[in-house]
Amino acid sequence: MCVNYITVSRQMAFDWFRTPIDVNDDWREEIYRDHKAPFIIHDDQGQRKGMVGTYAFVPQDHRPFKKLTEEEQAKYARALEKAKAQGKEPPSPPRIPMETMNARFEEVTGKVNYKRFWLQQQLCIVPALNVFEPNYESGKHERWAIELASGEPFGLPGMWRTWEDKDGTVKNTFNHFTLNANEHPLLKRFHLDKEKRGVAILRPEDYDDWLSSTNPEFARALVQLYPAELMRARPAPKHAKDGELAQSTSKQASPQGQAELF
């Protein structure tokens, strides 16, 4: 399931999604867990509004603390001593790793972290240029980019929420949905798991219906895999330095370029 994608710039959000992003936050182009990235909601007047939040429904500093083994306790104690000796801020205790960047849509009402926000229809759109998935058809792991055949940005259906930190700071978090892709001609080519998963992609004509929905059953019908004939996939090895793109972004909104169609 996708946990890494290329997001859009402010200008692309405005040009392609008709959405201004007025907040001052900056974000990287390539997004991983706990990175800041833009997402889109409806404001109180039913107009599209750009937000910036953390890519993980449960952010790192709100995940439960991990129960440490004796070895881990000793390692953490040494880290505390080292920080104290160097006059640095002590490290936080290890927390339980949680993968809440995407959610299995079929199970959204059965997960305590998601159920309330789905029933309240706290929905968002996550704008993306492509998503990355592992491909093993060559016999080894290769990172591939999945995108629209047109090269245009697209919107992932998701949910968002707010968290309040100890200092009173309020921050946003978001995720997006995945579906079973065992029968999808393109998406079934990724991952080694017996059950193939793929990101749901909204049709542009459904954007506002999705964002304005107050009915879970109505919204459920909008969450679908995109037609394979309108998508493409290509190898996208990661070879850039941290925080930089592994490929040029100058061609991302163009259908041209090196592309392997399914």
Short mmCIF file of C-alpha atoms in Angstrom, two decimals:
data_model
loop_
_atom_site.label_atom_id
_atom_site.label_comp_id
_atom_site.label_asym_id
_atom_site.label_seq_id
_atom_site.Cartn_x
_atom_site.Cartn_y
_atom_site.Cartn_z
CA MET A 1 0.00 0.00 0.00
CA CYS A 2 1.23 3.44 -0.87
CA VAL A 3 3.18 5.22 1.85
CA ASN A 4 5.20 7.48 -0.45
CA TYR A 5 4.02 9.90 -3.12
CA ILE A 6 4.76 13.13 -4.98
CA THR A 7 2.51 16.01 -4.00
CA VAL A 8 1.69 19.26 -5.81
CA SER A 9 2.90 22.83 -5.46
CA ARG A 10 0.69 25.75 -4.42
CA GLN A 11 0.40 26.80 -8.04
CA MET A 12 -0.60 23.33 -9.18
CA ALA A 13 -3.20 23.09 -6.40
CA PHE A 14 -4.73 26.31 -7.70
CA ASP A 15 -4.43 25.48 -11.41
CA TRP A 16 -5.60 21.86 -11.29
CA PHE A 17 -7.80 21.69 -8.19
CA ARG A 18 -9.06 25.30 -8.09
CA THR A 19 -7.87 25.39 -4.50
CA PRO A 20 -5.88 28.19 -2.86
CA ILE A 21 -3.49 27.18 -0.07
CA ASP A 22 -3.17 30.30 2.06
CA VAL A 23 -1.28 28.87 5.03
CA ASN A 24 2.42 29.68 5.30
CA ASP A 25 3.65 26.12 5.79
CA ASP A 26 6.11 24.69 3.30
CA TRP A 27 6.35 21.07 2.24
CA ARG A 28 8.58 18.74 0.30
CA GLU A 29 7.67 17.40 -3.11
CA GLU A 30 8.20 13.77 -2.12
CA ILE A 31 6.13 12.76 0.89
CA TYR A 32 6.67 10.01 3.45
CA ARG A 33 5.13 9.25 6.86
CA ASP A 34 4.99 12.24 9.20
CA HIS A 35 5.94 14.72 6.47
CA LYS A 36 3.85 17.84 6.03
CA ALA A 37 1.80 17.96 2.84
CA PRO A 38 -1.25 19.74 1.42
CA PHE A 39 -4.78 18.37 1.42
CA ILE A 40 -8.14 19.82 0.40
CA ILE A 41 -11.39 20.20 2.34
CA HIS A 42 -14.62 22.18 2.01
CA ASP A 43 -14.95 25.27 4.18
CA ASP A 44 -18.17 26.29 5.93
CA GLN A 45 -19.43 27.86 2.70
CA GLY A 46 -18.83 24.71 0.68
CA GLN A 47 -15.79 26.12 -1.10
CA ARG A 48 -12.55 24.24 -1.58
CA LYS A 49 -9.87 25.15 0.93
CA GLY A 50 -6.24 24.08 0.99
CA MET A 51 -4.83 22.82 4.27
CA VAL A 52 -1.43 21.51 5.34
CA GLY A 53 -1.08 18.60 7.72
CA THR A 54 0.94 15.56 8.69
CA TYR A 55 0.78 12.49 6.46
CA ALA A 56 -0.25 9.94 9.12
CA PHE A 57 -3.64 9.95 10.78
CA VAL A 58 -2.01 9.26 14.15
CA PRO A 59 1.12 11.46 14.30
CA GLN A 60 4.35 10.31 15.87
CA ASP A 61 4.02 12.24 19.12
CA HIS A 62 0.53 10.85 19.77
CA ARG A 63 1.37 7.17 19.26
CA PRO A 64 1.48 4.96 22.38
CA PHE A 65 4.80 4.45 24.11
CA LYS A 66 6.47 1.14 23.40
CA LYS A 67 6.93 -1.41 26.18
CA LEU A 68 10.70 -1.76 26.24
CA THR A 69 12.73 -4.91 26.72
CA GLU A 70 15.61 -4.83 29.20
CA GLU A 71 18.03 -4.30 26.32
CA GLU A 72 15.94 -1.44 24.94
CA GLN A 73 15.64 0.13 28.39
CA ALA A 74 19.42 0.05 28.76
CA LYS A 75 19.87 1.56 25.31
CA TYR A 76 17.42 4.34 26.10
CA ALA A 77 19.14 5.02 29.43
CA ARG A 78 22.45 5.42 27.61
CA ALA A 79 20.83 7.83 25.16
CA LEU A 80 19.53 9.91 28.08
CA GLU A 81 22.96 10.00 29.70
CA LYS A 82 24.61 11.01 26.43
CA ALA A 83 22.12 13.82 25.84
CA LYS A 84 22.61 15.09 29.39
CA ALA A 85 26.40 15.03 29.04
CA GLN A 86 26.18 16.98 25.79
CA GLY A 87 23.67 19.46 27.17
CA LYS A 88 21.08 18.41 24.62
CA GLU A 89 17.34 17.87 24.98
CA PRO A 90 16.65 14.30 26.14
CA PRO A 91 15.21 11.97 23.49
CA SER A 92 11.58 10.93 23.76
CA PRO A 93 10.86 7.36 24.84
CA PRO A 94 10.35 4.98 21.88
CA ARG A 95 6.79 4.78 20.62
CA ILE A 96 4.88 1.96 18.95
CA PRO A 97 5.26 2.23 15.16
CA MET A 98 1.89 2.76 13.48
CA GLU A 99 1.14 2.79 9.76
CA THR A 100 -1.79 5.21 9.47
CA MET A 101 -0.84 6.94 6.21
CA ASN A 102 -3.43 4.91 4.35
CA ALA A 103 -6.47 2.98 5.49
CA ARG A 104 -8.05 -0.18 4.14
CA PHE A 105 -11.37 1.27 3.06
CA GLU A 106 -13.30 -1.94 3.63
CA GLU A 107 -12.34 -1.81 7.32
CA VAL A 108 -12.69 1.90 8.04
CA THR A 109 -15.72 1.50 10.32
CA GLY A 110 -14.01 -1.23 12.32
CA LYS A 111 -10.90 0.72 13.29
CA VAL A 112 -10.99 2.85 16.42
CA ASN A 113 -8.67 5.44 14.90
CA TYR A 114 -10.92 5.93 11.86
CA LYS A 115 -14.54 5.05 12.63
CA ARG A 116 -15.63 8.33 14.25
CA PHE A 117 -14.15 10.49 11.51
CA TRP A 118 -15.66 8.38 8.75
CA LEU A 119 -19.11 8.48 10.32
CA GLN A 120 -18.75 12.24 10.77
CA GLN A 121 -17.65 12.45 7.12
CA GLN A 122 -14.54 14.46 7.89
CA LEU A 123 -13.31 13.93 4.35
CA CYS A 124 -10.47 15.38 2.33
CA ILE A 125 -8.71 15.06 -1.00
CA VAL A 126 -4.98 14.38 -1.11
CA PRO A 127 -3.54 15.86 -4.33
CA ALA A 128 -0.77 13.82 -5.94
CA LEU A 129 1.25 13.57 -9.13
CA ASN A 130 2.14 9.93 -8.62
CA VAL A 131 2.35 7.28 -5.95
CA PHE A 132 5.16 4.79 -5.49
CA GLU A 133 4.75 1.02 -5.13
CA PRO A 134 7.20 -1.91 -5.13
CA ASN A 135 7.35 -4.09 -8.25
CA TYR A 136 9.00 -7.54 -8.29
CA GLU A 137 8.46 -8.65 -11.89
CA SER A 138 12.20 -8.52 -12.57
CA GLY A 139 12.85 -10.86 -9.65
CA LYS A 140 14.00 -8.09 -7.34
CA HIS A 141 12.48 -5.09 -5.60
CA GLU A 142 12.08 -2.05 -7.83
CA ARG A 143 10.32 1.19 -6.98
CA TRP A 144 7.76 2.16 -9.60
CA ALA A 145 5.72 5.33 -10.02
CA ILE A 146 2.01 4.98 -10.72
CA GLU A 147 0.26 7.95 -12.31
CA LEU A 148 -2.43 8.98 -14.74
CA ALA A 149 -1.67 8.27 -18.39
CA SER A 150 -2.26 11.97 -19.07
CA GLY A 151 0.42 12.95 -16.56
CA GLU A 152 -2.09 15.20 -14.79
CA PRO A 153 -2.39 15.47 -11.00
CA PHE A 154 -5.12 13.43 -9.32
CA GLY A 155 -7.00 13.38 -6.03
CA LEU A 156 -6.88 10.58 -3.46
CA PRO A 157 -9.95 10.27 -1.21
CA GLY A 158 -9.10 10.43 2.47
CA MET A 159 -9.96 11.71 5.93
CA TRP A 160 -8.46 14.37 8.15
CA ARG A 161 -8.57 15.35 11.80
CA THR A 162 -6.93 17.68 14.32
CA TRP A 163 -4.75 16.95 17.34
CA GLU A 164 -3.87 19.19 20.27
CA ASP A 165 -0.33 18.98 21.61
CA LYS A 166 0.61 19.48 25.26
CA ASP A 167 1.54 23.10 24.59
CA GLY A 168 -1.90 23.79 23.11
CA THR A 169 -0.74 23.75 19.50
CA VAL A 170 -3.38 22.34 17.15
CA LYS A 171 -2.21 20.42 14.09
CA ASN A 172 -3.88 18.62 11.23
CA THR A 173 -3.29 15.06 10.07
CA PHE A 174 -4.66 13.14 7.09
CA ASN A 175 -4.61 9.81 5.29
CA HIS A 176 -6.06 8.24 2.15
CA PHE A 177 -7.87 5.02 1.27
CA THR A 178 -6.82 1.79 -0.43
CA LEU A 179 -8.93 -0.98 -1.98
CA ASN A 180 -8.46 -4.59 -3.01
CA ALA A 181 -6.72 -4.59 -6.41
CA ASN A 182 -6.52 -8.32 -7.16
CA GLU A 183 -8.49 -7.85 -10.39
CA HIS A 184 -7.07 -4.50 -11.46
CA PRO A 185 -4.95 -4.99 -14.62
CA LEU A 186 -2.29 -2.52 -13.50
CA LEU A 187 -2.35 -2.34 -9.71
CA LYS A 188 -2.27 -6.12 -9.24
CA ARG A 189 1.33 -6.04 -10.51
CA PHE A 190 2.65 -4.53 -7.29
CA HIS A 191 3.62 -5.93 -3.88
CA LEU A 192 4.36 -9.53 -2.96
CA ASP A 193 1.30 -10.01 -0.77
CA LYS A 194 -1.36 -12.45 -1.92
CA GLU A 195 -3.92 -9.69 -1.59
CA LYS A 196 -3.00 -6.78 -3.82
CA ARG A 197 -3.91 -3.29 -2.63
CA GLY A 198 -4.19 -0.10 -4.62
CA VAL A 199 -4.92 3.54 -3.91
CA ALA A 200 -8.44 4.77 -4.58
CA ILE A 201 -8.56 7.77 -6.93
CA LEU A 202 -11.50 10.15 -7.24
CA ARG A 203 -12.92 11.25 -10.56
CA PRO A 204 -12.53 15.03 -10.87
CA GLU A 205 -16.28 15.44 -11.32
CA ASP A 206 -16.77 13.83 -7.90
CA TYR A 207 -14.42 16.11 -5.95
CA ASP A 208 -17.07 18.43 -4.53
CA ASP A 209 -19.60 15.65 -3.94
CA TRP A 210 -16.94 13.87 -1.90
CA LEU A 211 -15.93 16.90 0.12
CA SER A 212 -19.51 17.94 0.86
CA SER A 213 -20.81 14.48 1.75
CA THR A 214 -22.63 13.98 5.03
CA ASN A 215 -23.78 10.45 4.16
CA PRO A 216 -21.25 7.61 4.57
CA GLU A 217 -23.11 5.37 2.13
CA PHE A 218 -23.16 8.09 -0.54
CA ALA A 219 -19.44 8.72 -0.06
CA ARG A 220 -18.66 5.01 -0.09
CA ALA A 221 -19.83 4.75 -3.69
CA LEU A 222 -17.28 7.36 -4.77
CA VAL A 223 -14.27 5.42 -3.48
CA GLN A 224 -13.08 3.32 -6.41
CA LEU A 225 -9.96 2.18 -8.21
CA TYR A 226 -9.25 4.27 -11.30
CA PRO A 227 -9.66 2.61 -14.73
CA ALA A 228 -6.41 0.89 -15.71
CA GLU A 229 -6.56 2.19 -19.27
CA LEU A 230 -6.30 5.74 -17.91
CA MET A 231 -3.20 4.97 -15.83
CA ARG A 232 0.44 4.13 -16.44
CA ALA A 233 3.38 2.86 -14.40
CA ARG A 234 7.13 3.17 -14.82
CA PRO A 235 10.33 2.38 -12.94
CA ALA A 236 11.30 5.26 -10.65
CA PRO A 237 14.47 4.35 -8.74
CA LYS A 238 15.23 6.56 -5.80
CA HIS A 239 18.64 8.08 -6.32
CA ALA A 240 18.24 11.63 -5.03
CA LYS A 241 19.55 13.03 -1.79
CA ASP A 242 17.18 13.26 1.18
CA GLY A 243 14.43 15.77 0.56
CA GLU A 244 15.00 15.89 -3.18
CA LEU A 245 13.05 14.24 -5.96
CA ALA A 246 14.31 11.06 -7.52
CA GLN A 247 13.14 12.27 -10.90
CA SER A 248 12.62 15.54 -12.67
CA THR A 249 9.36 17.28 -11.86
CA SER A 250 9.38 19.31 -15.05
CA LYS A 251 7.51 16.58 -16.94
CA GLN A 252 5.12 15.49 -14.20
CA ALA A 253 2.10 17.30 -15.63
CA SER A 254 2.82 16.07 -19.14
CA PRO A 255 1.80 12.77 -20.72
CA GLN A 256 5.19 12.60 -22.42
CA GLY A 257 8.29 10.89 -21.09
CA GLN A 258 9.57 7.41 -20.41
CA ALA A 259 6.46 5.45 -19.52
CA GLU A 260 5.73 1.77 -19.52
CA LEU A 261 2.03 1.22 -20.05
CA PHE A 262 0.40 -1.84 -18.62
#
